[in-house]
PDB file of C-alpha atoms in Angstrom:
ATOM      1  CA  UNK A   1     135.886  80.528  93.799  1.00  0.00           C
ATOM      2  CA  UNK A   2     137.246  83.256  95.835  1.00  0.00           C
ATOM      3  CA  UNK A   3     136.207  86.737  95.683  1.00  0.00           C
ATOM      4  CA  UNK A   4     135.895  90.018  97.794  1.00  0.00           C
ATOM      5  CA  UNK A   5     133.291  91.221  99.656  1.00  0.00           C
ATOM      6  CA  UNK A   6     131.174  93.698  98.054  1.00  0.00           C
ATOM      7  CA  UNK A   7     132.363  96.275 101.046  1.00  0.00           C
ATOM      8  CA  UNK A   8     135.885  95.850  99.949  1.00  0.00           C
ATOM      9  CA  UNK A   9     135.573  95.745  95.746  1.00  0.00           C
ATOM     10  CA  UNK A  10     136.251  99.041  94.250  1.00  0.00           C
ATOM     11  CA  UNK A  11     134.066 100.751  91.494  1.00  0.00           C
ATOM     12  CA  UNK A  12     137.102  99.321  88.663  1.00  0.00           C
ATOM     13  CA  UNK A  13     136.936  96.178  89.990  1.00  0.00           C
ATOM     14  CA  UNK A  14     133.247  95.951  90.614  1.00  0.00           C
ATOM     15  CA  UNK A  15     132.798  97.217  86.444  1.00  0.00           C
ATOM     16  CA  UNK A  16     134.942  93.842  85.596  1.00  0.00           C
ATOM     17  CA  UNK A  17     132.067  91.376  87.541  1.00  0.00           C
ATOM     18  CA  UNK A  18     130.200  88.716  85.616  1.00  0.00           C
ATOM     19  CA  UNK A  19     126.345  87.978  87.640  1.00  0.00           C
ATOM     20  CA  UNK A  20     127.593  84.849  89.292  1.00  0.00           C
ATOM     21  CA  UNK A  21     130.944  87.129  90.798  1.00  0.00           C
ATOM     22  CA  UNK A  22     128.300  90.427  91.985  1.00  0.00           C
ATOM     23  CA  UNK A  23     125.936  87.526  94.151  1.00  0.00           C
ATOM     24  CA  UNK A  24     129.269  85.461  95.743  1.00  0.00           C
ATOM     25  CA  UNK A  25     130.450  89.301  96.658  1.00  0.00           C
ATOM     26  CA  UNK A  26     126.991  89.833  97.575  1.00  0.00           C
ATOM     27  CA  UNK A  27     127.138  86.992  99.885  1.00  0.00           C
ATOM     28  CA  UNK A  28     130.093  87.358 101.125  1.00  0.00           C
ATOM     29  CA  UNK A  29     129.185  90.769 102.433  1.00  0.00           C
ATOM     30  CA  UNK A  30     127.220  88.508 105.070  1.00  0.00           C
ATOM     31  CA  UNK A  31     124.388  90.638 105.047  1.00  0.00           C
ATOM     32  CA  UNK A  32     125.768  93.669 105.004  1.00  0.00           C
ATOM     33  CA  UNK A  33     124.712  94.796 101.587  1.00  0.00           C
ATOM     34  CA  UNK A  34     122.782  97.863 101.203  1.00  0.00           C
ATOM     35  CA  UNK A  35     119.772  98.681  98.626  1.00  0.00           C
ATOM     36  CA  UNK A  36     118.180 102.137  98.366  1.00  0.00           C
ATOM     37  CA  UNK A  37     115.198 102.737  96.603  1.00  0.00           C
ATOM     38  CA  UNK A  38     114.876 106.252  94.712  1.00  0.00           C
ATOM     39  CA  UNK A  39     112.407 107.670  92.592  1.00  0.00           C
ATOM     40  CA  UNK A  40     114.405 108.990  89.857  1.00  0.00           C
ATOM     41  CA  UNK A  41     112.089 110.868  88.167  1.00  0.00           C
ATOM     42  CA  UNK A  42     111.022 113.707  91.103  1.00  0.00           C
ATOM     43  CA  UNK A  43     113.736 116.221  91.507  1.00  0.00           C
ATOM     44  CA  UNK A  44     116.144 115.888  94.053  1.00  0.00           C
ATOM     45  CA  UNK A  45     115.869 117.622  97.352  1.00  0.00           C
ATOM     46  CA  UNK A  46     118.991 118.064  99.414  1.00  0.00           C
ATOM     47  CA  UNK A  47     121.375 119.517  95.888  1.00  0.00           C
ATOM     48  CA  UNK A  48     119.528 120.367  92.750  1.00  0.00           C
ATOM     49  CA  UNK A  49     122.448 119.084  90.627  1.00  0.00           C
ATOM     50  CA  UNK A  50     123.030 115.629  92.244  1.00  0.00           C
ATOM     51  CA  UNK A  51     120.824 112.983  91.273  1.00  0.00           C
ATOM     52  CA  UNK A  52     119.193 111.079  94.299  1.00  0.00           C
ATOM     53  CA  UNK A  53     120.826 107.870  93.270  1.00  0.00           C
ATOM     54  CA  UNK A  54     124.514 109.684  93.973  1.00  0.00           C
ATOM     55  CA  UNK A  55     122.659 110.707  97.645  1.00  0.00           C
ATOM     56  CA  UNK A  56     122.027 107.552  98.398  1.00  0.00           C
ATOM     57  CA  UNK A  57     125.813 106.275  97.077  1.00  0.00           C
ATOM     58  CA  UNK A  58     126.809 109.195  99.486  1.00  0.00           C
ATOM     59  CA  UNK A  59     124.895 107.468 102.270  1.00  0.00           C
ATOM     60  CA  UNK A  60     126.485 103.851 101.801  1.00  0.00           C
ATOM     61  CA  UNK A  61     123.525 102.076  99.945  1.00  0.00           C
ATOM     62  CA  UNK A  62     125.798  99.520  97.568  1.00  0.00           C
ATOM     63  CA  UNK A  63     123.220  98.839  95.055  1.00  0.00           C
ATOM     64  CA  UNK A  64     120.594 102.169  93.759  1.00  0.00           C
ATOM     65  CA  UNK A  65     117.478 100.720  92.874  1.00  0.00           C
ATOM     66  CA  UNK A  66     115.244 102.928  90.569  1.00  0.00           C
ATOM     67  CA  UNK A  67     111.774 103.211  91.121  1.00  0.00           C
ATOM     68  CA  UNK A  68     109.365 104.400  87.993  1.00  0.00           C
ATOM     69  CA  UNK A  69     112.593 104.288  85.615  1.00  0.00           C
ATOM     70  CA  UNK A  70     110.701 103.613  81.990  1.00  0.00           C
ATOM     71  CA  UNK A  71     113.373 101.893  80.460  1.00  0.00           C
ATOM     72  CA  UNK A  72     112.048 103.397  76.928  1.00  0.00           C
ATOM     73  CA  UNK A  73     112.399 106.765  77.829  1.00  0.00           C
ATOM     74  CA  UNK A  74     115.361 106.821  80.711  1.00  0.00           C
ATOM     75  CA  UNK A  75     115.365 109.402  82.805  1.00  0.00           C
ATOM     76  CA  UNK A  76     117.126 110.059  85.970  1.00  0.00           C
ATOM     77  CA  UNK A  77     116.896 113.771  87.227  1.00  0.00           C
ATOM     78  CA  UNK A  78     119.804 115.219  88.506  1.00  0.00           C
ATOM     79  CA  UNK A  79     121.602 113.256  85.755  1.00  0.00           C
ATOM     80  CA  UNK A  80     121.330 115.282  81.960  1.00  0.00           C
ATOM     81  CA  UNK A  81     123.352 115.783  78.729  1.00  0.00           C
ATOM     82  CA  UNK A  82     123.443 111.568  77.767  1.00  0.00           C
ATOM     83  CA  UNK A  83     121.776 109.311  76.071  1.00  0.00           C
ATOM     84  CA  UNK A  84     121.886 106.620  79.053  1.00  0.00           C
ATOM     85  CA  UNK A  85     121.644 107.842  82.850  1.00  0.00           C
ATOM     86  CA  UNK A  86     122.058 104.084  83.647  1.00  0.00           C
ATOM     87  CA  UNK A  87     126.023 103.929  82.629  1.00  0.00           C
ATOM     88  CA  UNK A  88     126.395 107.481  83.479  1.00  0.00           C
ATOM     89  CA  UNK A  89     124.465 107.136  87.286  1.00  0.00           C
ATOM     90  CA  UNK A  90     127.139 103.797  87.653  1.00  0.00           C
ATOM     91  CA  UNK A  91     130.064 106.098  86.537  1.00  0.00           C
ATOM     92  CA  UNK A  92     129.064 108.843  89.062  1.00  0.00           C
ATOM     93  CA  UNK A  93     128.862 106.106  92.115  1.00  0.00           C
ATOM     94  CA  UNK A  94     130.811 103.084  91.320  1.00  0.00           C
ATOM     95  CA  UNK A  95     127.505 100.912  92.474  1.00  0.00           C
ATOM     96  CA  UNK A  96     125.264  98.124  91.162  1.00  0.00           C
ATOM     97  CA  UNK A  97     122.459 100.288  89.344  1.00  0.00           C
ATOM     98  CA  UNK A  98     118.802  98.616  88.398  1.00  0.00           C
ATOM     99  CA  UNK A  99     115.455  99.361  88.095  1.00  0.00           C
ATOM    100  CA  UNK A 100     111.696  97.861  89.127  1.00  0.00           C
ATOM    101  CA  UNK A 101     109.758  96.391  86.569  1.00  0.00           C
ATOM    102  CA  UNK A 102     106.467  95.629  86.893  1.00  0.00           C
ATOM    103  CA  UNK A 103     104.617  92.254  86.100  1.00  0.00           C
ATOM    104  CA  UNK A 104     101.231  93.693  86.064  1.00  0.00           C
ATOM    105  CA  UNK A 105      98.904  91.158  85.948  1.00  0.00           C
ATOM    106  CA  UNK A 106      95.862  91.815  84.006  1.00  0.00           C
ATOM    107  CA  UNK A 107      93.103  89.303  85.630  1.00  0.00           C
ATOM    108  CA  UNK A 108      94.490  90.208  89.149  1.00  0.00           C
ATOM    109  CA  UNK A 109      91.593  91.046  91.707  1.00  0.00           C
ATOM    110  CA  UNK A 110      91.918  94.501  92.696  1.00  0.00           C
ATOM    111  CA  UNK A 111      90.928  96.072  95.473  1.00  0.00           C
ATOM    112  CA  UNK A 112      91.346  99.555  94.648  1.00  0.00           C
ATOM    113  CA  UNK A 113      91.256 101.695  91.344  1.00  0.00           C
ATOM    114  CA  UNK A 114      94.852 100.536  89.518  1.00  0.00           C
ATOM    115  CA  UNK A 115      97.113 103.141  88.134  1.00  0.00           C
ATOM    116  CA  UNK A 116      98.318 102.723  84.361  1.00  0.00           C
ATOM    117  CA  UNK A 117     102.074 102.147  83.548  1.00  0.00           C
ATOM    118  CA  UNK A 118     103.665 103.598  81.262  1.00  0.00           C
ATOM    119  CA  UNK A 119     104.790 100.437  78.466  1.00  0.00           C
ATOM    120  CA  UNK A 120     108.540 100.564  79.526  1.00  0.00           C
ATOM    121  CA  UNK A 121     108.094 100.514  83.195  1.00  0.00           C
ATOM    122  CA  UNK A 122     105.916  96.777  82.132  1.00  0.00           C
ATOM    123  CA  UNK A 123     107.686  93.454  83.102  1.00  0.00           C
ATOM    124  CA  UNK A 124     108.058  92.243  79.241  1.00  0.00           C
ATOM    125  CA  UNK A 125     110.091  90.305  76.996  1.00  0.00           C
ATOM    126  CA  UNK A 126     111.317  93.881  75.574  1.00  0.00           C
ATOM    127  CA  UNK A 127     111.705  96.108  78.752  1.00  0.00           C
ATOM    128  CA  UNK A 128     113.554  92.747  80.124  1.00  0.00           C
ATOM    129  CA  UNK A 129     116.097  93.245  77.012  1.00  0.00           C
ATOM    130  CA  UNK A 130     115.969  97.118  76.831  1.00  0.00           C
ATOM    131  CA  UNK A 131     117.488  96.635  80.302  1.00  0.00           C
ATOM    132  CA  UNK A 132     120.266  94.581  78.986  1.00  0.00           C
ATOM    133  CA  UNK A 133     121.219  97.013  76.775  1.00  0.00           C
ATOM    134  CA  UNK A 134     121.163  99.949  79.397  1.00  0.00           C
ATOM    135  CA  UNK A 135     123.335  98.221  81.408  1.00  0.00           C
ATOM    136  CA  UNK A 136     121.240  97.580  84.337  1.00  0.00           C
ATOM    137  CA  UNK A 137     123.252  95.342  86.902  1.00  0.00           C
ATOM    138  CA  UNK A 138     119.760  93.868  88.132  1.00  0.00           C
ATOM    139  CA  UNK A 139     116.182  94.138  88.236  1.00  0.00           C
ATOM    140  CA  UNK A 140     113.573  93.863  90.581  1.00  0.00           C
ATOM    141  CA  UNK A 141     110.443  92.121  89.715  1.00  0.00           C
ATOM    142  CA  UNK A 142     107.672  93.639  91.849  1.00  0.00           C
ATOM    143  CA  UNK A 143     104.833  96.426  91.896  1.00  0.00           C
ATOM    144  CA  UNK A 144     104.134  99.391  93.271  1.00  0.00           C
ATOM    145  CA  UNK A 145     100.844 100.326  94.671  1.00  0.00           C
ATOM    146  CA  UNK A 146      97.775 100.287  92.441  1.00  0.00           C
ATOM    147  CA  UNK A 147      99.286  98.576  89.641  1.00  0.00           C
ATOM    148  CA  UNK A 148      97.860  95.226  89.958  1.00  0.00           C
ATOM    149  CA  UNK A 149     100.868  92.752  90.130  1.00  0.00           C
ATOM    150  CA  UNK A 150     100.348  89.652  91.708  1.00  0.00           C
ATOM    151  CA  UNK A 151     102.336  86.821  93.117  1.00  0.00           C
ATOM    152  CA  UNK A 152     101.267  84.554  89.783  1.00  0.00           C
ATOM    153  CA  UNK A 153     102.350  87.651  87.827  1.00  0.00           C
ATOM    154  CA  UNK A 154     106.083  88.051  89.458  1.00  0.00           C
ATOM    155  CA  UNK A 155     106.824  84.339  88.846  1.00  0.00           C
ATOM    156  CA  UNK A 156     105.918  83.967  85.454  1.00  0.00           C
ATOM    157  CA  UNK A 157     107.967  86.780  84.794  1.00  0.00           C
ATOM    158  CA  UNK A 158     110.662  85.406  86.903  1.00  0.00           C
ATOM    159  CA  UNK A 159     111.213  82.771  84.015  1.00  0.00           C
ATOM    160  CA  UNK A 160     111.102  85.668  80.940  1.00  0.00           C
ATOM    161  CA  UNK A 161     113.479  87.703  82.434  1.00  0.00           C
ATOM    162  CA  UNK A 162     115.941  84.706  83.397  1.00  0.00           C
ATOM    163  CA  UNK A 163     115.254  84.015  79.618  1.00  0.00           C
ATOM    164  CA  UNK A 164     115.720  87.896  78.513  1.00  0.00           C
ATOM    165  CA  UNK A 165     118.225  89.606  81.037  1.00  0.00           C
ATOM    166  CA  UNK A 166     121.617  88.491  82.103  1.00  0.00           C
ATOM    167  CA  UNK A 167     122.167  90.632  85.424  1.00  0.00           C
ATOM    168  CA  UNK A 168     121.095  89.308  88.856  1.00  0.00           C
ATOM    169  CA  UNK A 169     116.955  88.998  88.671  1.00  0.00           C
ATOM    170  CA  UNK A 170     115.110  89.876  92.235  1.00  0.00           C
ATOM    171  CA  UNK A 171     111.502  89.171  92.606  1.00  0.00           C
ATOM    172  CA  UNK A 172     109.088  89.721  95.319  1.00  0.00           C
ATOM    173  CA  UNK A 173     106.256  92.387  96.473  1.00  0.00           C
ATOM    174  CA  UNK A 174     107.047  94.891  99.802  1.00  0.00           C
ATOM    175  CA  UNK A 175     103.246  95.379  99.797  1.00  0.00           C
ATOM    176  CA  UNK A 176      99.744  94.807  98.022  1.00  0.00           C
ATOM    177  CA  UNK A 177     100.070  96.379  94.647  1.00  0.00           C
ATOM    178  CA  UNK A 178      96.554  96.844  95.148  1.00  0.00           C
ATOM    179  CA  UNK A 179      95.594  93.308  94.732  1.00  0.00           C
ATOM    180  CA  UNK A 180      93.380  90.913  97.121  1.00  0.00           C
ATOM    181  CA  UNK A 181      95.965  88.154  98.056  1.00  0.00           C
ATOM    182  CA  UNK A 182      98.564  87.989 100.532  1.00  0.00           C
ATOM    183  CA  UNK A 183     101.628  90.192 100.910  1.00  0.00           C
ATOM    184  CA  UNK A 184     104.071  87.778 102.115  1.00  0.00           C
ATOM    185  CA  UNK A 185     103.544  84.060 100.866  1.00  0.00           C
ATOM    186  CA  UNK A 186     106.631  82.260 102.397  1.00  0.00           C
ATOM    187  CA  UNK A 187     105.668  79.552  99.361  1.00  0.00           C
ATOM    188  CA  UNK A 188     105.808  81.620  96.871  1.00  0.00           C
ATOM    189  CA  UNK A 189     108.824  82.976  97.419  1.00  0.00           C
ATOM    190  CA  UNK A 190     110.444  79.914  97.650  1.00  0.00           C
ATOM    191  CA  UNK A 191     109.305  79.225  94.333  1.00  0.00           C
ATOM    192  CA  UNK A 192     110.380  82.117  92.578  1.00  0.00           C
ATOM    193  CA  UNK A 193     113.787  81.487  94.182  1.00  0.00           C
ATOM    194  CA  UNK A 194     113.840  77.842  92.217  1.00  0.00           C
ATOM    195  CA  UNK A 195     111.913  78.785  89.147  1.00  0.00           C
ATOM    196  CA  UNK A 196     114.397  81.367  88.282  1.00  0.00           C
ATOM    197  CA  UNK A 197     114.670  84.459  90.614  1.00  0.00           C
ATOM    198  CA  UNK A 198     118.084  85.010  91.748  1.00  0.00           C
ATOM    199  CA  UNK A 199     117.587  86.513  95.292  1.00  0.00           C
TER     200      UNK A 199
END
């Protein structure tokens, strides 16, 4: 199949993508794809008005990953006066738009006291399909620190959401999560990839 880059699809074009069309224009971008992580729930800094996902579109990030986004209760400051920030944020930019959720993992050995999650920033069955409905382009399977999600934790919910959501699923932690295993397992990863994950 032949497709664009993601550099050179516009926001129309990008809007008419199925899953499997976003990850061959992914791919095609040959590594030149851009995530930024933003808390969407602090206030932005730089314009009062503008949330930080539209900084970071400003900047050149091509997909705006939200960090502590309770899919429940979705709020994105900078962003007001509708009923979902998620279409609205994806209006404002033209980018992918997705959030974290987080497979905390309830038996996981901790090594320091664990924060408590709010139930729709949980990796579940319903935050998986509450995501759908937002519109979320993909979702990112992984934990913050001190919430206690573990490698075993990310996989198995690797196969829900494949089950659950039908954007792109990414899976894997950029640090601890505050639990006593490794923070890279080369294995694991691997894993996730064939079990279900799609980056």
């Amino acid at each position: 199949m032949n497709i664009k880059r993601l550099l050179d699809t516009t926001a129309t074009e990008l809007r008419k993508l199925n899953k499997e069309e976003v990850l061959l224009a992914i791919k095609a971008n040959e590594g030149r794809t851009i995530m930024s992580e933003v808390v969407c729930t602090v206030t932005p800094r730089v314009v009062g008005n503008v949330s930080n996902g539209e900084l970071a579109a400003a900047l050149s990030a091509d997909m705006i990953l939200l960090n502590t986004m309770d899919v429940f209760d979705p709020v994105i400051v900078g962003i007001d006066d509708t009923d979902n920030p998620i279409e609205k944020l994806k209006d404002l930019t033209g980018k992918l738009v997705g959030a974290n959720l987080e497979p905390v993992d309830k038996n996981a050995d901790l090594s320091e006291l664990k924060d408590e999650l709010s139930k729709g920033r949980h990796a579940t069955v319903e935050t998986f399909k509450k995501a759908e409905e937002l519109g979320m382009d993909f979702i990112l399977l992984t934990g913050n620190p001190k919430t206690g999600v573990s490698n075993k934790s990310i996989e198995e919910a690797a196969k829900l959401a494949k089950e659950n959501f039908n954007g792109i699923i990414i899976a894997g932690k950029m640090h601890g999560a505050g639990v006593n295993e490794k923070v890279v397992d080369l294995k694991s990863i691997e894993g996730l990839i064939e079990n279900g994950a799609d980056m």
